[in-house]
Short mmCIF file of C-alpha atoms in Angstrom, two decimals:
data_model
loop_
_atom_site.label_atom_id
_atom_site.label_comp_id
_atom_site.label_asym_id
_atom_site.label_seq_id
_atom_site.Cartn_x
_atom_site.Cartn_y
_atom_site.Cartn_z
CA ALA A 1 -1.29 -18.81 -16.36
CA ILE A 2 -4.00 -20.07 -18.74
CA ALA A 3 -3.36 -23.66 -18.82
CA ALA A 4 -2.54 -23.70 -14.98
CA MET A 5 -5.62 -22.13 -14.23
CA ALA A 6 -7.50 -24.39 -16.62
CA LYS A 7 -5.86 -27.45 -14.75
CA GLU A 8 -7.62 -26.19 -11.47
CA MET A 9 -10.74 -24.51 -12.60
CA PRO A 10 -12.29 -27.33 -15.27
CA ASP A 11 -14.77 -24.89 -15.99
CA LEU A 12 -12.65 -22.33 -17.09
CA ASN A 13 -13.92 -22.20 -20.76
CA ARG A 14 -17.42 -21.46 -19.95
CA TYR A 15 -16.37 -18.44 -17.76
CA VAL A 16 -14.18 -17.15 -20.60
CA GLU A 17 -17.43 -17.39 -23.36
CA ASN A 18 -19.83 -16.09 -20.73
CA GLY A 19 -17.56 -12.85 -20.41
CA GLN A 20 -16.91 -13.29 -17.02
CA ILE A 21 -13.23 -13.98 -17.39
CA GLU A 22 -11.35 -12.60 -19.65
CA PHE A 23 -7.40 -12.43 -20.41
CA MET A 24 -5.45 -9.71 -21.57
CA PRO A 25 -2.17 -9.59 -22.49
CA TYR A 26 -0.18 -6.59 -20.30
CA THR A 27 0.89 -4.80 -23.72
CA MET A 28 -3.21 -4.07 -24.12
CA VAL A 29 -3.52 -2.69 -20.81
CA TYR A 30 -0.42 -0.98 -19.96
CA LEU A 31 1.67 0.12 -23.30
CA GLU A 32 1.02 2.54 -25.62
CA ASP A 33 3.80 2.34 -28.54
CA GLY A 34 5.83 -0.20 -26.54
CA VAL A 35 5.82 2.14 -23.43
CA PHE A 36 4.05 2.26 -20.10
CA LYS A 37 1.16 4.88 -20.09
CA GLN A 38 -0.47 5.61 -16.94
CA GLN A 39 -3.86 6.82 -18.48
CA LYS A 40 -4.25 4.04 -20.69
CA ALA A 41 -4.05 1.49 -18.23
CA LEU A 42 -6.67 3.40 -15.88
CA ASN A 43 -9.09 4.18 -18.80
CA THR A 44 -8.72 0.11 -19.59
CA TRP A 45 -9.78 -1.07 -16.12
CA ALA A 46 -12.53 1.90 -16.04
CA GLU A 47 -13.96 0.57 -19.16
CA LYS A 48 -13.50 -3.16 -17.90
CA LEU A 49 -15.53 -2.15 -14.70
CA LYS A 50 -18.08 -0.40 -16.54
CA GLN A 51 -18.67 -3.35 -18.55
CA ALA A 52 -18.92 -5.56 -15.82
CA LEU A 53 -21.65 -3.29 -14.16
CA LYS A 54 -23.54 -2.97 -17.26
CA LYS A 55 -23.64 -6.89 -17.50
CA GLY A 56 -25.04 -7.15 -13.80
CA TYR A 57 -22.07 -7.88 -11.92
CA ASP A 58 -21.67 -6.31 -8.29
CA GLY A 59 -17.86 -5.72 -9.51
CA MET A 60 -14.69 -6.75 -10.48
CA ARG A 61 -11.32 -8.67 -9.76
CA VAL A 62 -8.48 -8.28 -11.65
CA THR A 63 -5.06 -9.50 -11.61
CA GLY A 64 -1.89 -7.64 -13.05
CA TYR A 65 1.44 -8.60 -13.80
CA ILE A 66 4.69 -5.96 -14.82
CA PRO A 67 7.35 -8.31 -16.17
CA TRP A 68 9.02 -5.11 -17.78
CA HIS A 69 10.34 -1.82 -16.70
CA GLU A 70 12.93 0.44 -17.34
CA ASN A 71 14.09 3.13 -14.69
CA ALA A 72 12.85 5.66 -16.54
CA GLU A 73 9.15 4.08 -16.34
CA TRP A 74 8.80 3.20 -12.53
CA ILE A 75 7.84 6.26 -11.30
CA SER A 76 5.38 6.35 -13.98
CA ILE A 77 4.38 2.75 -12.46
CA THR A 78 4.65 3.88 -9.25
CA SER A 79 2.24 7.08 -9.76
CA TYR A 80 -0.32 4.65 -11.81
CA GLU A 81 -0.46 2.15 -8.41
CA ALA A 82 -1.63 5.16 -6.22
CA GLU A 83 -3.76 6.58 -8.85
CA ILE A 84 -5.58 2.89 -9.28
CA ASN A 85 -5.77 2.32 -5.44
CA LYS A 86 -7.70 5.79 -5.37
CA ALA A 87 -9.85 3.90 -8.08
CA ILE A 88 -10.43 0.49 -6.26
CA ASP A 89 -11.23 2.63 -2.97
CA LYS A 90 -14.26 4.16 -4.92
CA ALA A 91 -15.46 1.09 -6.74
CA ASN A 92 -16.47 -2.36 -6.11
CA MET A 93 -13.22 -4.14 -7.34
CA LEU A 94 -10.46 -6.01 -6.02
CA ALA A 95 -6.97 -6.55 -7.30
CA LEU A 96 -4.04 -8.33 -7.12
CA CYS A 97 -0.62 -7.32 -8.42
CA ALA A 98 2.36 -9.67 -9.32
CA TYR A 99 6.12 -8.35 -9.51
CA PRO A 100 9.27 -9.97 -10.34
CA PHE A 101 10.98 -8.75 -6.58
CA ASP A 102 13.95 -10.96 -8.35
CA LYS A 103 14.60 -7.89 -10.97
CA CYS A 104 13.39 -5.24 -8.36
CA LYS A 105 15.79 -2.80 -6.91
CA SER A 106 15.27 -2.89 -2.78
CA SER A 107 13.75 1.21 -3.62
CA GLU A 108 11.32 -0.44 -5.89
CA PHE A 109 10.34 -3.15 -3.24
CA ILE A 110 9.65 -0.25 -0.90
CA ASP A 111 7.36 1.40 -3.34
CA VAL A 112 5.39 -1.61 -4.24
CA LEU A 113 4.95 -2.04 -0.60
CA ASN A 114 3.95 1.44 0.33
CA ASN A 115 1.41 1.22 -2.52
CA HIS A 116 -0.29 -1.89 -1.71
CA ARG A 117 -2.28 -3.12 1.50
CA TYR A 118 -1.02 -6.24 1.74
CA ALA A 119 1.96 -8.36 0.45
CA PHE A 120 2.21 -12.05 -0.19
CA ILE A 121 5.81 -13.02 -0.98
CA VAL A 122 7.05 -16.37 -2.09
CA GLN A 123 10.13 -17.29 -1.04
CA ARG A 124 11.89 -21.12 -1.06
CA GLY A 125 8.50 -22.32 -1.91
CA GLU A 126 6.73 -20.90 1.25
CA THR A 127 4.30 -18.05 1.21
CA LEU A 128 4.66 -15.17 3.51
CA ALA A 129 1.72 -12.98 3.97
CA LEU A 130 2.34 -9.52 5.56
CA ARG A 131 0.73 -6.04 6.36
CA PRO A 132 3.57 -3.91 5.22
CA LYS A 133 4.13 -0.79 7.26
CA THR A 134 4.83 2.50 5.14
CA VAL A 135 8.02 4.25 5.71
CA ARG A 136 5.70 6.98 6.77
CA GLU A 137 4.43 4.85 9.51
CA MET A 138 7.84 3.37 10.24
CA ASN A 139 9.53 7.07 10.68
CA GLN A 140 6.44 8.02 12.95
CA GLN A 141 7.68 4.97 15.18
CA LEU A 142 11.02 5.41 15.12
CA THR A 143 10.59 8.83 16.22
CA SER A 144 8.66 8.16 19.08
CA ALA A 145 10.48 5.66 20.06
CA ARG A 146 13.49 5.63 22.86
CA THR A 147 16.79 5.06 21.03
CA THR A 148 17.28 2.32 23.50
CA SER A 149 14.55 0.39 22.32
CA LEU A 150 15.43 0.29 18.57
CA THR A 151 16.65 -2.57 16.51
CA PRO A 152 20.20 -2.96 14.83
CA LEU A 153 18.43 -2.79 11.40
CA MET A 154 15.60 0.43 12.85
CA LYS A 155 18.98 2.10 14.15
CA ARG A 156 20.51 1.63 10.44
CA PHE A 157 17.72 2.61 9.07
CA THR A 158 17.75 5.92 11.00
CA ILE A 159 20.99 6.85 10.08
CA SER A 160 21.35 5.79 6.17
CA GLY A 161 17.82 5.36 5.36
CA LEU A 162 17.26 2.45 3.25
CA LYS A 163 20.47 2.66 1.41
CA ASP A 164 22.14 -0.76 1.10
CA PHE A 165 19.59 -3.00 2.75
CA LYS A 166 19.21 -6.42 1.65
CA ASP A 167 15.98 -7.98 0.60
CA GLN A 168 15.85 -10.10 3.71
CA GLU A 169 16.81 -7.38 5.98
CA LEU A 170 14.01 -4.80 4.07
CA ILE A 171 11.28 -7.39 4.83
CA GLU A 172 12.23 -7.78 8.72
CA LEU A 173 12.33 -4.16 9.07
CA LEU A 174 8.82 -3.82 7.33
CA LEU A 175 7.27 -6.48 9.83
#
């Protein structure tokens, strides 16, 4: 990632030396003794924002990537996402989160979409930008809609929830 950024940003080293850009391995931000720790991650971002404001910056932009997770950790990760969103809303902070969707289950895909205002999905070299509906919004839409106006995917969702949906079907349902 650093090499790709340096290729596009010839002044990258200057930004790093000035402390305007910092690269931190996910293990430093999210893990303690090899295990995801929500409070550690929240504290790390709070401290980094405090440092940026102290240097005179108006806020902070971050990007995070979680290439790992065990099923037991997923609930903690989604809880963290909800908490960091509250912090971002209160601070002058922008965040871009990346997930390896090829390794996510459908239910995890839904969790990610529910915890983010926008999603950018790269598929077959094309980027799809969307503002996902939350499951709550979908339920409201479905309960207020007449049964005859529901698409086949919506009808299937009302009967079985998200069980057995394929990734592309989930995207179509959420748009």
